Amino acid sequence: MATLRLPDVAPSSTQDSERLRVALQGWGVDQEVIIWILGHRNAVQRKKIKETYQQLFKESIIHCLQSALSGVLGKAMTYWMEEPPERDAKLVEKTLKKGKAGITQLQVIVEIACASSPNHLMAVRQAYCSLFDCSLEEAITSKVSSSLQKLLLGLVSSYRYDRELVDLNVAKSEAAKLHEAIEKKQLDGDEVMWILSTRNFFQLRATFKHYKQNYQVPIYQAIMSSGSDDLGSLLRVVILCIDAPEKHFAEVIRASLSGHRTDVHSLARAILARVEIDMMKIKEEYFNMNKVSLDDAVVRKTSGGYKDFLMTLIGARI
């Protein structure tokens, strides 16, 4: 599922820190060494490297990377080295700062709430409070349009049960309730919001499966057919993140690579967030959608150290 390749026998965090220090402080920054080391370390190993680097050299390795690496590579490497809850809290703040954030921006919040664990969402909420002296719920209320507030507040304030517990009778009943709401174009109804924001992911997947079996169409397609407003578009993201996150992230990556100018920030966000989770499935989904491999697409649409870093993370040959 993951594409991050780890060494059979990893060097100690002290050895990694010392090699990184030389790469960052020598006559010229050695991007190749930095990418090779950090691009082959998991979250636990990266955290240990950060701690050891600070102890050895009395400096933050993140600050050193920011000073030594310019442009999109520097930002991507910083994103990679941050603690996931803090990283995601900063992504949310950046999204909400944009004023009238569109669906493309707000889907970042949905990804955190619906494509990661309840424990991670709770950690992001705590990090957001610590970093910005404001709750995530308060920030959404003040920055997001009223038509989308109800959904986003329900998603981020929920703490879902995190084990596989499914009641097929409930799935059948709630599929019918969702179908009725879609037919009546009442997507903002309390029952729709409650089902999507509180049921555990396993229960919701069973509900979506019943919906398709009973009504001969996937629920996300039914929602889009009932109207293509912002709420419908955001609900589609919610359902994909819960039911098929690999499809959602493959779509994000495809959108970031389309057109004349690559959206390097969205591309990095999607890849770095999933390389330790389900990037192999995302690569398969990307190929099914585009009939071209993600490796080839990244090679064509990126360059330099940024390209080498992304290629390393997705398990491609450089």
Short mmCIF file of C-alpha atoms in Angstrom, two decimals:
data_model
loop_
_atom_site.label_atom_id
_atom_site.label_comp_id
_atom_site.label_asym_id
_atom_site.label_seq_id
_atom_site.Cartn_x
_atom_site.Cartn_y
_atom_site.Cartn_z
CA MET A 1 0.00 0.00 0.00
CA ALA A 2 2.73 2.50 0.96
CA THR A 3 5.46 3.41 -1.52
CA LEU A 4 8.04 4.75 0.94
CA ARG A 5 11.13 2.54 0.65
CA LEU A 6 13.11 2.07 3.84
CA PRO A 7 16.65 0.67 4.08
CA ASP A 8 16.95 -2.90 5.32
CA VAL A 9 19.18 -1.63 8.12
CA ALA A 10 18.65 2.06 8.81
CA PRO A 11 21.56 4.13 10.12
CA SER A 12 21.15 5.59 13.58
CA SER A 13 19.57 9.02 13.95
CA THR A 14 23.01 10.31 14.99
CA GLN A 15 24.58 9.03 11.76
CA ASP A 16 21.75 10.50 9.69
CA SER A 17 22.00 13.84 11.51
CA GLU A 18 25.75 14.07 11.00
CA ARG A 19 25.45 13.31 7.28
CA LEU A 20 22.65 15.82 6.93
CA ARG A 21 24.72 18.46 8.72
CA VAL A 22 27.53 18.03 6.21
CA ALA A 23 25.04 18.15 3.30
CA LEU A 24 23.47 21.34 4.66
CA GLN A 25 26.61 23.15 5.84
CA GLY A 26 29.27 22.22 3.29
CA TRP A 27 30.64 24.27 0.40
CA GLY A 28 27.42 23.65 -1.47
CA VAL A 29 24.12 22.20 -0.37
CA ASP A 30 24.05 18.53 -1.32
CA GLN A 31 20.41 18.05 -2.30
CA GLU A 32 21.06 14.50 -3.42
CA VAL A 33 22.15 13.36 0.04
CA ILE A 34 19.30 15.21 1.76
CA ILE A 35 16.70 13.65 -0.55
CA TRP A 36 18.26 10.20 -0.26
CA ILE A 37 18.26 10.20 3.55
CA LEU A 38 14.94 11.91 4.33
CA GLY A 39 13.16 10.35 1.36
CA HIS A 40 13.83 6.89 2.81
CA ARG A 41 12.77 7.47 6.43
CA ASN A 42 9.33 6.95 7.94
CA ALA A 43 7.55 9.32 10.34
CA VAL A 44 9.05 7.76 13.47
CA GLN A 45 12.57 7.90 12.04
CA ARG A 46 12.13 11.49 10.85
CA LYS A 47 10.96 12.56 14.29
CA LYS A 48 14.02 10.94 15.86
CA ILE A 49 16.29 12.70 13.35
CA LYS A 50 14.71 16.06 14.27
CA GLU A 51 15.28 15.44 17.96
CA THR A 52 18.85 14.20 17.50
CA TYR A 53 19.80 17.04 15.13
CA GLN A 54 18.56 19.58 17.69
CA GLN A 55 20.53 17.88 20.48
CA LEU A 56 23.74 17.65 18.46
CA PHE A 57 23.81 21.04 16.77
CA LYS A 58 21.43 23.21 18.84
CA GLU A 59 19.49 24.04 15.70
CA SER A 60 16.19 22.98 14.19
CA ILE A 61 16.71 20.83 11.13
CA ILE A 62 13.52 22.31 9.68
CA HIS A 63 14.99 25.80 9.90
CA CYS A 64 18.21 24.56 8.32
CA LEU A 65 16.29 22.95 5.46
CA GLN A 66 14.30 26.14 4.92
CA SER A 67 17.53 28.17 4.72
CA ALA A 68 19.38 25.72 2.50
CA LEU A 69 16.67 24.63 0.07
CA SER A 70 14.85 27.15 -2.06
CA GLY A 71 11.53 27.13 -3.86
CA VAL A 72 9.12 24.22 -3.96
CA LEU A 73 11.69 21.66 -2.83
CA GLY A 74 12.28 23.61 0.38
CA LYS A 75 8.56 23.86 1.07
CA ALA A 76 7.95 20.20 0.28
CA MET A 77 10.83 19.08 2.50
CA THR A 78 9.57 21.28 5.35
CA TYR A 79 6.10 19.76 4.94
CA TRP A 80 7.64 16.27 5.05
CA MET A 81 9.61 16.95 8.24
CA GLU A 82 6.85 18.58 10.26
CA GLU A 83 4.73 16.60 12.72
CA PRO A 84 1.60 15.53 10.76
CA PRO A 85 -0.92 17.26 13.10
CA GLU A 86 0.99 20.57 13.01
CA ARG A 87 1.51 20.28 9.28
CA ASP A 88 -2.20 19.75 8.65
CA ALA A 89 -3.20 22.51 11.07
CA LYS A 90 -1.01 24.92 9.09
CA LEU A 91 -2.54 23.71 5.82
CA VAL A 92 -6.01 24.43 7.18
CA GLU A 93 -4.99 27.91 8.34
CA LYS A 94 -3.47 28.65 4.94
CA THR A 95 -6.72 27.52 3.32
CA LEU A 96 -8.94 29.61 5.57
CA LYS A 97 -6.74 32.69 5.14
CA LYS A 98 -7.64 32.84 1.46
CA GLY A 99 -10.95 34.54 2.19
CA LYS A 100 -13.55 32.99 -0.08
CA ALA A 101 -11.93 29.58 -0.35
CA GLY A 102 -13.40 27.40 -3.08
CA ILE A 103 -14.05 23.67 -3.09
CA THR A 104 -10.50 22.94 -4.26
CA GLN A 105 -9.14 24.65 -1.15
CA LEU A 106 -11.77 23.45 1.33
CA GLN A 107 -11.25 19.83 0.33
CA VAL A 108 -8.08 19.98 2.46
CA ILE A 109 -10.31 20.13 5.55
CA VAL A 110 -12.43 17.25 4.28
CA GLU A 111 -9.33 15.14 3.66
CA ILE A 112 -8.18 15.63 7.24
CA ALA A 113 -11.63 14.83 8.65
CA CYS A 114 -12.59 11.95 6.35
CA ALA A 115 -9.43 10.37 4.91
CA SER A 116 -7.48 10.02 8.14
CA SER A 117 -8.14 8.50 11.55
CA PRO A 118 -10.32 10.09 14.25
CA ASN A 119 -7.21 10.32 16.45
CA HIS A 120 -5.38 12.29 13.77
CA LEU A 121 -8.30 14.70 13.39
CA MET A 122 -8.32 15.25 17.17
CA ALA A 123 -4.56 15.91 17.11
CA VAL A 124 -4.99 18.43 14.28
CA ARG A 125 -7.68 20.26 16.26
CA GLN A 126 -5.37 20.43 19.28
CA ALA A 127 -2.46 21.62 17.16
CA TYR A 128 -4.63 24.29 15.54
CA CYS A 129 -5.61 25.68 18.95
CA SER A 130 -1.98 25.74 20.09
CA LEU A 131 -0.65 27.37 16.94
CA PHE A 132 -3.37 29.93 16.25
CA ASP A 133 -5.06 30.62 19.63
CA CYS A 134 -8.41 29.73 18.15
CA SER A 135 -10.43 26.54 17.75
CA LEU A 136 -10.77 25.03 14.31
CA GLU A 137 -14.55 25.32 14.66
CA GLU A 138 -14.31 29.06 15.38
CA ALA A 139 -12.07 29.55 12.37
CA ILE A 140 -14.45 27.72 10.05
CA THR A 141 -17.42 29.71 11.37
CA SER A 142 -15.68 33.00 10.72
CA LYS A 143 -14.10 32.18 7.36
CA VAL A 144 -16.39 29.76 5.48
CA SER A 145 -19.65 30.63 3.73
CA SER A 146 -22.80 29.72 5.65
CA SER A 147 -23.90 27.18 3.02
CA LEU A 148 -20.83 25.01 3.76
CA GLN A 149 -20.32 25.73 7.46
CA LYS A 150 -22.82 23.15 8.69
CA LEU A 151 -21.12 20.29 6.85
CA LEU A 152 -17.54 21.25 7.73
CA LEU A 153 -18.35 21.93 11.39
CA GLY A 154 -20.06 18.55 11.67
CA LEU A 155 -17.06 16.79 10.13
CA VAL A 156 -14.31 18.42 12.21
CA SER A 157 -16.14 18.35 15.55
CA SER A 158 -17.00 14.66 15.33
CA TYR A 159 -15.06 11.85 16.98
CA ARG A 160 -16.04 8.69 15.13
CA TYR A 161 -15.86 5.17 16.48
CA ASP A 162 -12.66 3.76 14.99
CA ARG A 163 -13.36 0.01 14.79
CA GLU A 164 -15.11 -2.15 12.26
CA LEU A 165 -18.68 -2.22 13.51
CA VAL A 166 -21.45 -2.46 10.90
CA ASP A 167 -25.21 -2.84 11.26
CA LEU A 168 -26.63 -3.81 7.85
CA ASN A 169 -30.15 -2.82 8.85
CA VAL A 170 -28.93 0.67 9.71
CA ALA A 171 -27.02 0.79 6.42
CA LYS A 172 -30.16 -0.07 4.46
CA SER A 173 -32.31 2.41 6.39
CA GLU A 174 -29.83 5.27 6.09
CA ALA A 175 -29.24 4.61 2.40
CA ALA A 176 -32.98 5.17 1.95
CA LYS A 177 -32.84 8.38 3.98
CA LEU A 178 -29.95 9.68 1.91
CA HIS A 179 -31.77 8.75 -1.30
CA GLU A 180 -34.85 10.66 -0.21
CA ALA A 181 -32.79 13.74 0.65
CA ILE A 182 -31.03 13.62 -2.72
CA GLU A 183 -34.34 13.22 -4.60
CA LYS A 184 -35.82 16.19 -2.74
CA LYS A 185 -32.60 18.21 -3.16
CA GLN A 186 -32.33 18.60 0.61
CA LEU A 187 -28.61 17.95 0.88
CA ASP A 188 -28.24 20.33 3.81
CA GLY A 189 -30.80 18.47 5.93
CA ASP A 190 -29.91 17.61 9.52
CA GLU A 191 -30.22 13.87 8.89
CA VAL A 192 -27.76 13.94 5.97
CA MET A 193 -25.26 15.92 8.02
CA TRP A 194 -25.67 13.68 11.06
CA ILE A 195 -25.19 10.45 9.11
CA LEU A 196 -22.08 11.64 7.26
CA SER A 197 -20.42 13.31 10.23
CA THR A 198 -21.00 10.77 13.01
CA ARG A 199 -21.19 7.22 11.62
CA ASN A 200 -17.96 5.24 11.61
CA PHE A 201 -16.27 4.81 8.23
CA PHE A 202 -17.06 1.08 8.00
CA GLN A 203 -20.75 1.76 8.60
CA LEU A 204 -20.79 4.50 5.98
CA ARG A 205 -19.11 2.29 3.38
CA ALA A 206 -21.83 -0.31 3.97
CA THR A 207 -24.46 2.42 3.57
CA PHE A 208 -22.91 3.60 0.29
CA LYS A 209 -22.78 0.00 -0.93
CA HIS A 210 -26.49 -0.45 -0.16
CA TYR A 211 -27.23 2.82 -1.96
CA LYS A 212 -25.57 1.61 -5.14
CA GLN A 213 -27.24 -1.81 -4.94
CA ASN A 214 -30.71 -0.38 -4.32
CA TYR A 215 -30.64 2.63 -6.65
CA GLN A 216 -28.21 1.45 -9.37
CA VAL A 217 -25.92 4.48 -9.10
CA PRO A 218 -23.04 5.40 -6.77
CA ILE A 219 -24.19 7.92 -4.20
CA TYR A 220 -21.58 10.53 -5.19
CA GLN A 221 -22.91 10.47 -8.76
CA ALA A 222 -26.48 10.80 -7.52
CA ILE A 223 -25.51 13.86 -5.48
CA MET A 224 -23.87 15.55 -8.46
CA SER A 225 -26.88 14.74 -10.65
CA SER A 226 -29.20 16.47 -8.19
CA GLY A 227 -27.32 19.74 -8.51
CA SER A 228 -23.76 20.91 -8.98
CA ASP A 229 -23.63 23.67 -6.35
CA ASP A 230 -20.78 24.01 -3.85
CA LEU A 231 -22.47 21.86 -1.21
CA GLY A 232 -23.00 19.01 -3.68
CA SER A 233 -19.38 19.25 -4.84
CA LEU A 234 -18.08 19.20 -1.28
CA LEU A 235 -20.33 16.27 -0.36
CA ARG A 236 -18.87 14.35 -3.28
CA VAL A 237 -15.40 14.91 -1.79
CA VAL A 238 -16.64 13.74 1.61
CA ILE A 239 -18.01 10.50 0.18
CA LEU A 240 -14.93 9.77 -1.91
CA CYS A 241 -12.58 10.43 1.01
CA ILE A 242 -14.56 7.97 3.13
CA ASP A 243 -15.35 5.34 0.51
CA ALA A 244 -12.43 5.48 -1.93
CA PRO A 245 -9.66 7.85 -0.79
CA GLU A 246 -7.36 6.49 -3.50
CA LYS A 247 -9.79 7.78 -6.13
CA HIS A 248 -10.01 11.20 -4.50
CA PHE A 249 -6.25 11.65 -4.22
CA ALA A 250 -5.71 10.36 -7.77
CA GLU A 251 -8.13 13.08 -8.90
CA VAL A 252 -6.26 15.72 -6.85
CA ILE A 253 -2.97 14.65 -8.41
CA ARG A 254 -4.45 14.61 -11.92
CA ALA A 255 -5.84 18.14 -11.44
CA SER A 256 -2.49 19.38 -10.14
CA LEU A 257 -0.66 17.99 -13.19
CA SER A 258 -3.15 19.13 -15.82
CA GLY A 259 -2.77 22.32 -17.81
CA HIS A 260 0.37 24.20 -18.74
CA ARG A 261 1.39 25.02 -15.18
CA THR A 262 1.72 22.35 -12.52
CA ASP A 263 0.09 23.07 -9.15
CA VAL A 264 3.22 22.06 -7.26
CA HIS A 265 1.72 22.66 -3.82
CA SER A 266 -1.38 20.49 -4.32
CA LEU A 267 0.78 17.80 -5.93
CA ALA A 268 3.18 17.74 -2.98
CA ARG A 269 0.33 17.82 -0.44
CA ALA A 270 -1.37 14.79 -1.96
CA ILE A 271 1.77 12.72 -2.42
CA LEU A 272 3.44 13.51 0.90
CA ALA A 273 0.22 12.91 2.84
CA ARG A 274 -0.32 9.41 1.40
CA VAL A 275 3.09 7.82 0.72
CA GLU A 276 3.01 6.04 4.07
CA ILE A 277 -0.65 5.02 3.73
CA ASP A 278 -2.02 4.05 0.30
CA MET A 279 0.11 5.57 -2.46
CA MET A 280 0.37 2.24 -4.27
CA LYS A 281 -3.42 2.15 -4.65
CA ILE A 282 -3.42 5.81 -5.72
CA LYS A 283 -0.86 5.04 -8.42
CA GLU A 284 -3.04 2.19 -9.69
CA GLU A 285 -6.11 4.45 -9.70
CA TYR A 286 -4.17 7.21 -11.46
CA PHE A 287 -3.14 4.82 -14.22
CA ASN A 288 -6.72 3.58 -14.63
CA MET A 289 -7.94 7.16 -14.99
CA ASN A 290 -5.24 8.47 -17.31
CA LYS A 291 -3.64 5.44 -19.03
CA VAL A 292 -0.25 6.83 -18.04
CA SER A 293 1.77 6.00 -14.95
CA LEU A 294 2.15 8.54 -12.16
CA ASP A 295 5.92 8.09 -12.40
CA ASP A 296 5.90 9.22 -16.04
CA ALA A 297 3.54 12.12 -15.29
CA VAL A 298 5.74 13.43 -12.48
CA VAL A 299 8.84 13.19 -14.67
CA ARG A 300 7.14 15.19 -17.44
CA LYS A 301 5.60 17.88 -15.27
CA THR A 302 8.24 18.56 -12.59
CA SER A 303 11.97 19.16 -12.51
CA GLY A 304 15.12 19.41 -10.42
CA GLY A 305 15.38 18.38 -6.81
CA TYR A 306 11.59 18.67 -6.39
CA LYS A 307 11.09 16.00 -9.06
CA ASP A 308 13.75 13.76 -7.51
CA PHE A 309 12.16 14.07 -4.08
CA LEU A 310 8.67 13.18 -5.29
CA MET A 311 9.98 10.31 -7.39
CA THR A 312 11.85 8.94 -4.37
CA LEU A 313 8.70 9.06 -2.24
CA ILE A 314 6.49 7.29 -4.79
CA GLY A 315 9.03 4.51 -5.13
CA ALA A 316 10.15 5.32 -8.67
CA ARG A 317 13.60 4.95 -10.13
CA ILE A 318 15.46 8.24 -10.52
#
